[in-house]
PDB file of C-alpha atoms in Angstrom:
ATOM      1  CA  UNK A  26      -0.202  -0.006  -0.007  1.00 94.00           C
ATOM      2  CA  UNK A  27       1.312   3.515  -0.647  1.00 96.00           C
ATOM      3  CA  UNK A  28       0.169   6.597   1.181  1.00 96.00           C
ATOM      4  CA  UNK A  29       0.658  10.229  -0.179  1.00 97.00           C
ATOM      5  CA  UNK A  30       1.367  11.880   2.831  1.00 96.00           C
ATOM      6  CA  UNK A  31       1.435  15.389   0.732  1.00 95.00           C
ATOM      7  CA  UNK A  32      -0.731  18.052   2.450  1.00 92.00           C
ATOM      8  CA  UNK A  33      -0.927  15.577   5.463  1.00 93.00           C
ATOM      9  CA  UNK A  34       2.655  15.915   6.915  1.00 93.00           C
ATOM     10  CA  UNK A  35       5.842  17.670   6.400  1.00 93.00           C
ATOM     11  CA  UNK A  36       8.002  14.597   7.625  1.00 93.00           C
ATOM     12  CA  UNK A  37       7.903  12.801   4.066  1.00 96.00           C
ATOM     13  CA  UNK A  38       5.652  12.418   0.769  1.00 97.00           C
ATOM     14  CA  UNK A  39       5.037   8.660   0.701  1.00 97.00           C
ATOM     15  CA  UNK A  40       4.522   5.830   2.960  1.00 97.00           C
ATOM     16  CA  UNK A  41       4.919   2.602   1.151  1.00 97.00           C
ATOM     17  CA  UNK A  42       3.576  -0.204   3.758  1.00 97.00           C
ATOM     18  CA  UNK A  43       3.754  -3.828   3.305  1.00 96.00           C
ATOM     19  CA  UNK A  44       4.178  -7.027   5.057  1.00 95.00           C
ATOM     20  CA  UNK A  45       6.277 -10.205   5.064  1.00 96.00           C
ATOM     21  CA  UNK A  46       5.239 -13.956   6.380  1.00 95.00           C
ATOM     22  CA  UNK A  47       7.673 -13.930   9.158  1.00 95.00           C
ATOM     23  CA  UNK A  48      10.446 -12.314  10.608  1.00 94.00           C
ATOM     24  CA  UNK A  49      13.078 -13.875   7.993  1.00 95.00           C
ATOM     25  CA  UNK A  50      10.703 -12.655   5.107  1.00 96.00           C
ATOM     26  CA  UNK A  51      10.584  -9.037   6.641  1.00 97.00           C
ATOM     27  CA  UNK A  52      14.432  -8.541   6.718  1.00 97.00           C
ATOM     28  CA  UNK A  53      14.675 -10.600   3.392  1.00 97.00           C
ATOM     29  CA  UNK A  54      12.163  -7.818   1.816  1.00 97.00           C
ATOM     30  CA  UNK A  55      14.126  -5.089   3.512  1.00 97.00           C
ATOM     31  CA  UNK A  56      17.222  -6.186   2.268  1.00 97.00           C
ATOM     32  CA  UNK A  57      16.060  -6.524  -1.201  1.00 96.00           C
ATOM     33  CA  UNK A  58      14.475  -2.886  -0.916  1.00 97.00           C
ATOM     34  CA  UNK A  59      17.852  -1.504   0.266  1.00 97.00           C
ATOM     35  CA  UNK A  60      19.731  -3.330  -2.572  1.00 97.00           C
ATOM     36  CA  UNK A  61      17.651  -2.838  -5.487  1.00 95.00           C
ATOM     37  CA  UNK A  62      17.175   0.924  -4.357  1.00 96.00           C
ATOM     38  CA  UNK A  63      21.022   1.155  -4.270  1.00 96.00           C
ATOM     39  CA  UNK A  64      21.666  -0.495  -7.783  1.00 95.00           C
ATOM     40  CA  UNK A  65      19.377   2.840  -9.010  1.00 93.00           C
ATOM     41  CA  UNK A  66      21.877   4.905  -7.044  1.00 96.00           C
ATOM     42  CA  UNK A  67      19.411   5.732  -3.984  1.00 96.00           C
ATOM     43  CA  UNK A  68      20.805   4.857  -0.756  1.00 96.00           C
ATOM     44  CA  UNK A  69      18.526   4.976   2.650  1.00 97.00           C
ATOM     45  CA  UNK A  70      19.136   7.983   4.687  1.00 97.00           C
ATOM     46  CA  UNK A  71      18.303   5.814   7.981  1.00 97.00           C
ATOM     47  CA  UNK A  72      17.314   2.323   8.605  1.00 97.00           C
ATOM     48  CA  UNK A  73      15.886   0.567  11.731  1.00 96.00           C
ATOM     49  CA  UNK A  74      14.462  -3.291  12.463  1.00 96.00           C
ATOM     50  CA  UNK A  75      16.559  -5.220   9.663  1.00 95.00           C
ATOM     51  CA  UNK A  76      18.273  -7.401  12.516  1.00 94.00           C
ATOM     52  CA  UNK A  77      14.643  -8.315  14.355  1.00 93.00           C
ATOM     53  CA  UNK A  78      12.472  -8.374  11.123  1.00 92.00           C
ATOM     54  CA  UNK A  79       9.402  -7.379  12.962  1.00 95.00           C
ATOM     55  CA  UNK A  80       9.138  -3.758  11.642  1.00 96.00           C
ATOM     56  CA  UNK A  81      11.622  -2.811   9.379  1.00 97.00           C
ATOM     57  CA  UNK A  82      11.728   0.932   8.484  1.00 98.00           C
ATOM     58  CA  UNK A  83      13.593   2.481   5.565  1.00 98.00           C
ATOM     59  CA  UNK A  84      13.517   6.029   5.594  1.00 98.00           C
ATOM     60  CA  UNK A  85      14.690   7.496   2.028  1.00 98.00           C
ATOM     61  CA  UNK A  86      13.453  11.306   2.952  1.00 96.00           C
ATOM     62  CA  UNK A  87      10.868  11.721   0.224  1.00 96.00           C
ATOM     63  CA  UNK A  88       9.364   8.382   1.244  1.00 97.00           C
ATOM     64  CA  UNK A  89       9.499   5.865   4.023  1.00 97.00           C
ATOM     65  CA  UNK A  90       9.009   2.249   3.571  1.00 98.00           C
ATOM     66  CA  UNK A  91       7.464   0.228   6.496  1.00 97.00           C
ATOM     67  CA  UNK A  92       7.782  -3.820   6.314  1.00 98.00           C
ATOM     68  CA  UNK A  93       5.960  -5.604   9.050  1.00 96.00           C
ATOM     69  CA  UNK A  94       5.664  -8.793  10.534  1.00 94.00           C
ATOM     70  CA  UNK A  95       1.689  -9.307   9.920  1.00 92.00           C
ATOM     71  CA  UNK A  96       0.909  -9.279  13.919  1.00 92.00           C
ATOM     72  CA  UNK A  97       2.760  -6.027  14.276  1.00 94.00           C
ATOM     73  CA  UNK A  98       1.190  -4.494  11.037  1.00 93.00           C
ATOM     74  CA  UNK A  99      -2.495  -5.488  12.344  1.00 92.00           C
ATOM     75  CA  UNK A 100      -1.352  -4.134  15.691  1.00 94.00           C
ATOM     76  CA  UNK A 101      -0.188  -0.431  14.616  1.00 92.00           C
ATOM     77  CA  UNK A 102      -2.334  -0.315  11.747  1.00 93.00           C
ATOM     78  CA  UNK A 103      -0.655   2.735  10.000  1.00 92.00           C
ATOM     79  CA  UNK A 104      -3.225   2.732   7.301  1.00 91.00           C
ATOM     80  CA  UNK A 105      -5.910   3.946  10.035  1.00 93.00           C
ATOM     81  CA  UNK A 106      -3.564   6.194  12.080  1.00 93.00           C
ATOM     82  CA  UNK A 107      -2.830   8.074   8.345  1.00 94.00           C
ATOM     83  CA  UNK A 108      -6.701   7.602   7.302  1.00 93.00           C
ATOM     84  CA  UNK A 109      -6.531  10.880   6.298  1.00 94.00           C
ATOM     85  CA  UNK A 110      -3.786  10.534   3.723  1.00 95.00           C
ATOM     86  CA  UNK A 111      -4.571   9.671   0.115  1.00 95.00           C
ATOM     87  CA  UNK A 112      -4.179   5.802  -1.113  1.00 95.00           C
ATOM     88  CA  UNK A 113      -2.192   6.167  -3.906  1.00 95.00           C
ATOM     89  CA  UNK A 114      -3.090   2.860  -6.721  1.00 93.00           C
ATOM     90  CA  UNK A 115      -0.351   0.502  -7.138  1.00 89.00           C
ATOM     91  CA  UNK A 116      -0.089  -2.039 -10.265  1.00 86.00           C
ATOM     92  CA  UNK A 117       2.174  -5.013 -10.180  1.00 78.00           C
ATOM     93  CA  UNK A 118       4.953  -4.304 -12.708  1.00 76.00           C
ATOM     94  CA  UNK A 119       7.000  -7.876 -14.107  1.00 76.00           C
ATOM     95  CA  UNK A 120      10.171  -8.479 -12.366  1.00 70.00           C
ATOM     96  CA  UNK A 121      13.329  -7.160 -13.710  1.00 67.00           C
ATOM     97  CA  UNK A 122      16.000  -9.126 -14.913  1.00 63.00           C
ATOM     98  CA  UNK A 123      19.472  -8.504 -12.653  1.00 60.00           C
TER      99      UNK A 123
END
C-alpha cells in the first residue's frame, strides 16, 4: 500500500507499507528494497529493524518504507492512523532481470 502524505505531514511525501510472512521474510524484503534502490543509485538516509525483522523502517526522506510482520501491522494499523492520507493505486510490474 502507498499513502500520499502530501498536505498531511511535512515529514515525508509517501509511506510504502507492506507485510512479510515471518521475521526472516521481512528482513529479506528489507534487504531486497535496500539493494534494489542502491542499484538505482538511491541510498537510504536511515534504516531500523533489519536485525529483528518485526518492523523494518527504511527512510529515503521523500518516502518511507514500512515492512511489517503481520501481527505488528495489525497492531499498529498505520493505514488507520494515517487515514486522512490519500491511497495511491499500485499496479503490479513484471520482475526485472538482474
